[in-house]
Amino acid sequence: MTSTAPHPAKVRSTGAVLSVVVLVALNLRLALSSLPAVATEIKAQTGWNDAVIGTLTTVPVLCMGLFALTVPRLAAVTGRRRAVAMGLIAMAVGLGLRSIGAVAATLFLSALLAGISIAILGGLVPAIVRQQLSSSLGTATALWTAAMMGGAALGAAATLPLADALGGWNRALAFWAIPAVVALVAWSLLERGVATDDRPGNTPRLRDLPWRSPIAWSLTAFMTLNSIVFYSALAWIAPSYAERGYTPAVAGVFFGVFTAAQIAGALVLPSLSHRLPYRRTLFTTSVLVCATSIGSIGIAPDFAPPLVLALVGFTLSGSFAMALGLLSEYSVDAASSARLTAMAFFVTYTVAAFGPFVAGAIMDAADSWPLVFSLLAGVALLQLFAALRLRKNVTVD
């Protein structure tokens, strides 16, 4: 007679979990940063106008906003771990579709799948980290942010050289499906033998979000304005330099500087915000430096591009990371944090998604990079009004 005993719970080291978290985070910006690096080549081959090219960045960011409320419901049905695996599969398939080349339907389907994937992974993995690495939450959050920004820098800097090495921009874009496959394998191995019923209980509903809170709206407005500038810059920095006398290779290097500086900003400014007594001074300084630097890209593109782009990347990423930290600080409990986060992400990404498209449409109509980047500098300055309310010792129920 045989008996069956329950399998013991699988013990996973902190190092193993952190390693897989880094692998997953690397994929969150690769799809977004790799395409602008070869946008000039795509435009030359297809003849598409700037508005269409910009839409390829708009679609995934729009998905990040629209799916902000859907992702918790998906996790409630499938469980968080399975939903993360589904997100990595969607990313791998979406990026693999880019190998087909200049076919509008497949490129837009790729953008759609990438956006859904980013929404799933970005919405669920932090919650899993809070559960499994509660004693190393600071380290895990720092690594998650740095890996995400590192992936953006990698996609920006390496896609054009890959296009030369692999014989086409489409193959270079499809190459980035490999990190998604690697992350999927690592995630599957990490979660093998772990109980699969990890479905969250309550999920935030649209009507339950803190729509009447001035603090919630100020934080959401700051994140939205920041993201309009960020995603517009992400889509158009490399093409703007390539169309104003720089080679695509040099423009790609400039773009890489912009994305690499985001790593430092995401690590440095949030740390400073906790140490300094006057947080709003840090927000204000960051916004002013960002707006000035963004404006100089349009008006004086030959003025120290690496320095200017490093300042843009550092301040945009750093101030957004500071705002992300407030999603937890301003919440009275986990449920409150979930509601505030859902509201902020839903509004931020849904609105910011149209930034790249509008910038492209302005270029089609006026053919003026100075106008585009001057308008973005104005949007950046509007963050000052939202930052006035982002003081310490306030809460959102």
PDB file of N, CA, C and O in Angstrom, residues 2 33-34 42 44 52 60 71 75 120 201 211 217 270 285 298 300 321 324 330 354 363-364 371-372:
ATOM      1  N   THR A   2       0.563   2.151  -0.892  1.00  0.00           N
ATOM      2  CA  THR A   2       1.376   3.355  -0.993  1.00  0.00           C
ATOM      3  C   THR A   2       0.595   4.531  -0.474  1.00  0.00           C
ATOM      4  O   THR A   2      -0.633   4.540  -0.449  1.00  0.00           O
ATOM      5  N   SER A  33      12.032  51.040 -26.728  1.00  0.00           N
ATOM      6  CA  SER A  33      13.244  51.781 -27.071  1.00  0.00           C
ATOM      7  C   SER A  33      13.925  51.276 -28.335  1.00  0.00           C
ATOM      8  O   SER A  33      14.683  52.010 -28.967  1.00  0.00           O
ATOM      9  N   SER A  34      13.688  50.025 -28.723  1.00  0.00           N
ATOM     10  CA  SER A  34      14.389  49.473 -29.883  1.00  0.00           C
ATOM     11  C   SER A  34      13.839  50.023 -31.197  1.00  0.00           C
ATOM     12  O   SER A  34      14.602  50.286 -32.141  1.00  0.00           O
ATOM     13  N   ILE A  42      12.948  52.605 -41.113  1.00  0.00           N
ATOM     14  CA  ILE A  42      11.577  52.164 -41.402  1.00  0.00           C
ATOM     15  C   ILE A  42      10.858  53.200 -42.272  1.00  0.00           C
ATOM     16  O   ILE A  42      10.184  52.859 -43.257  1.00  0.00           O
ATOM     17  N   ALA A  44      12.212  55.415 -44.282  1.00  0.00           N
ATOM     18  CA  ALA A  44      12.794  55.444 -45.625  1.00  0.00           C
ATOM     19  C   ALA A  44      12.298  54.282 -46.479  1.00  0.00           C
ATOM     20  O   ALA A  44      12.079  54.431 -47.686  1.00  0.00           O
ATOM     21  N   VAL A  52       2.308  58.165 -38.436  1.00  0.00           N
ATOM     22  CA  VAL A  52       2.199  56.703 -38.424  1.00  0.00           C
ATOM     23  C   VAL A  52       3.337  56.091 -37.616  1.00  0.00           C
ATOM     24  O   VAL A  52       3.129  55.180 -36.801  1.00  0.00           O
ATOM     25  N   PRO A  60       1.539  50.711 -27.782  1.00  0.00           N
ATOM     26  CA  PRO A  60       1.860  49.989 -26.541  1.00  0.00           C
ATOM     27  C   PRO A  60       1.642  50.805 -25.281  1.00  0.00           C
ATOM     28  O   PRO A  60       1.203  50.264 -24.260  1.00  0.00           O
ATOM     29  N   VAL A  71      -5.677  44.101 -15.764  1.00  0.00           N
ATOM     30  CA  VAL A  71      -4.649  43.162 -15.306  1.00  0.00           C
ATOM     31  C   VAL A  71      -4.992  42.527 -13.961  1.00  0.00           C
ATOM     32  O   VAL A  71      -4.871  41.304 -13.801  1.00  0.00           O
ATOM     33  N   ALA A  75      -5.396  38.461 -13.229  1.00  0.00           N
ATOM     34  CA  ALA A  75      -4.720  37.731 -12.157  1.00  0.00           C
ATOM     35  C   ALA A  75      -5.713  37.023 -11.246  1.00  0.00           C
ATOM     36  O   ALA A  75      -5.424  35.939 -10.723  1.00  0.00           O
ATOM     37  N   ILE A 120       0.780  43.762 -18.149  1.00  0.00           N
ATOM     38  CA  ILE A 120       0.695  42.591 -17.268  1.00  0.00           C
ATOM     39  C   ILE A 120       1.905  42.509 -16.344  1.00  0.00           C
ATOM     40  O   ILE A 120       1.773  42.383 -15.121  1.00  0.00           O
ATOM     41  N   GLY A 201      -7.320  38.810  -3.948  1.00  0.00           N
ATOM     42  CA  GLY A 201      -8.708  38.885  -3.491  1.00  0.00           C
ATOM     43  C   GLY A 201      -9.457  40.013  -4.172  1.00  0.00           C
ATOM     44  O   GLY A 201     -10.006  39.871  -5.257  1.00  0.00           O
ATOM     45  N   TRP A 211     -11.086  59.448  -7.204  1.00  0.00           N
ATOM     46  CA  TRP A 211     -11.296  60.529  -8.163  1.00  0.00           C
ATOM     47  C   TRP A 211     -11.499  61.885  -7.483  1.00  0.00           C
ATOM     48  O   TRP A 211     -11.247  62.929  -8.110  1.00  0.00           O
ATOM     49  N   TRP A 217      -5.083  63.550  -7.659  1.00  0.00           N
ATOM     50  CA  TRP A 217      -5.063  64.192  -8.971  1.00  0.00           C
ATOM     51  C   TRP A 217      -3.747  64.914  -9.222  1.00  0.00           C
ATOM     52  O   TRP A 217      -3.236  64.929 -10.348  1.00  0.00           O
ATOM     53  N   PRO A 270      15.126  59.381  -6.155  1.00  0.00           N
ATOM     54  CA  PRO A 270      14.257  58.896  -5.069  1.00  0.00           C
ATOM     55  C   PRO A 270      14.974  58.820  -3.729  1.00  0.00           C
ATOM     56  O   PRO A 270      14.382  59.114  -2.680  1.00  0.00           O
ATOM     57  N   THR A 285      13.488  71.687  -9.069  1.00  0.00           N
ATOM     58  CA  THR A 285      14.782  71.736  -9.731  1.00  0.00           C
ATOM     59  C   THR A 285      14.843  70.750 -10.898  1.00  0.00           C
ATOM     60  O   THR A 285      15.319  71.081 -11.992  1.00  0.00           O
ATOM     61  N   GLY A 298      15.548  71.148 -29.345  1.00  0.00           N
ATOM     62  CA  GLY A 298      14.897  71.731 -30.505  1.00  0.00           C
ATOM     63  C   GLY A 298      15.606  72.957 -31.040  1.00  0.00           C
ATOM     64  O   GLY A 298      15.795  73.091 -32.249  1.00  0.00           O
ATOM     65  N   ALA A 300      18.814  74.286 -30.106  1.00  0.00           N
ATOM     66  CA  ALA A 300      20.272  74.212 -30.300  1.00  0.00           C
ATOM     67  C   ALA A 300      20.723  72.754 -30.301  1.00  0.00           C
ATOM     68  O   ALA A 300      21.374  72.294 -29.360  1.00  0.00           O
ATOM     69  N   ALA A 321      10.366  58.345 -10.964  1.00  0.00           N
ATOM     70  CA  ALA A 321      10.611  57.360  -9.911  1.00  0.00           C
ATOM     71  C   ALA A 321      10.236  57.926  -8.541  1.00  0.00           C
ATOM     72  O   ALA A 321       9.705  57.208  -7.684  1.00  0.00           O
ATOM     73  N   LEU A 324       6.548  57.624  -8.339  1.00  0.00           N
ATOM     74  CA  LEU A 324       6.149  56.239  -8.099  1.00  0.00           C
ATOM     75  C   LEU A 324       6.222  55.894  -6.614  1.00  0.00           C
ATOM     76  O   LEU A 324       5.356  55.199  -6.084  1.00  0.00           O
ATOM     77  N   TYR A 330       1.701  57.801   0.057  1.00  0.00           N
ATOM     78  CA  TYR A 330       0.459  58.532   0.255  1.00  0.00           C
ATOM     79  C   TYR A 330      -0.731  57.623   0.572  1.00  0.00           C
ATOM     80  O   TYR A 330      -1.854  58.112   0.751  1.00  0.00           O
ATOM     81  N   PHE A 354      -0.705  59.403 -26.427  1.00  0.00           N
ATOM     82  CA  PHE A 354      -0.931  60.206 -27.626  1.00  0.00           C
ATOM     83  C   PHE A 354       0.192  61.207 -27.887  1.00  0.00           C
ATOM     84  O   PHE A 354       0.208  61.858 -28.936  1.00  0.00           O
ATOM     85  N   MET A 363       5.039  67.385 -36.762  1.00  0.00           N
ATOM     86  CA  MET A 363       6.133  67.354 -37.743  1.00  0.00           C
ATOM     87  C   MET A 363       5.600  67.255 -39.164  1.00  0.00           C
ATOM     88  O   MET A 363       6.111  67.899 -40.097  1.00  0.00           O
ATOM     89  N   ASP A 364       4.568  66.457 -39.371  1.00  0.00           N
ATOM     90  CA  ASP A 364       3.981  66.346 -40.707  1.00  0.00           C
ATOM     91  C   ASP A 364       3.405  67.680 -41.165  1.00  0.00           C
ATOM     92  O   ASP A 364       3.500  68.052 -42.341  1.00  0.00           O
ATOM     93  N   LEU A 371       9.809  73.458 -32.979  1.00  0.00           N
ATOM     94  CA  LEU A 371       8.450  73.612 -32.470  1.00  0.00           C
ATOM     95  C   LEU A 371       8.059  72.419 -31.602  1.00  0.00           C
ATOM     96  O   LEU A 371       7.493  72.589 -30.510  1.00  0.00           O
ATOM     97  N   VAL A 372       8.365  71.219 -32.073  1.00  0.00           N
ATOM     98  CA  VAL A 372       8.000  70.010 -31.318  1.00  0.00           C
ATOM     99  C   VAL A 372       8.630  70.021 -29.941  1.00  0.00           C
ATOM    100  O   VAL A 372       7.949  69.828 -28.913  1.00  0.00           O
TER     101      VAL A 372
END
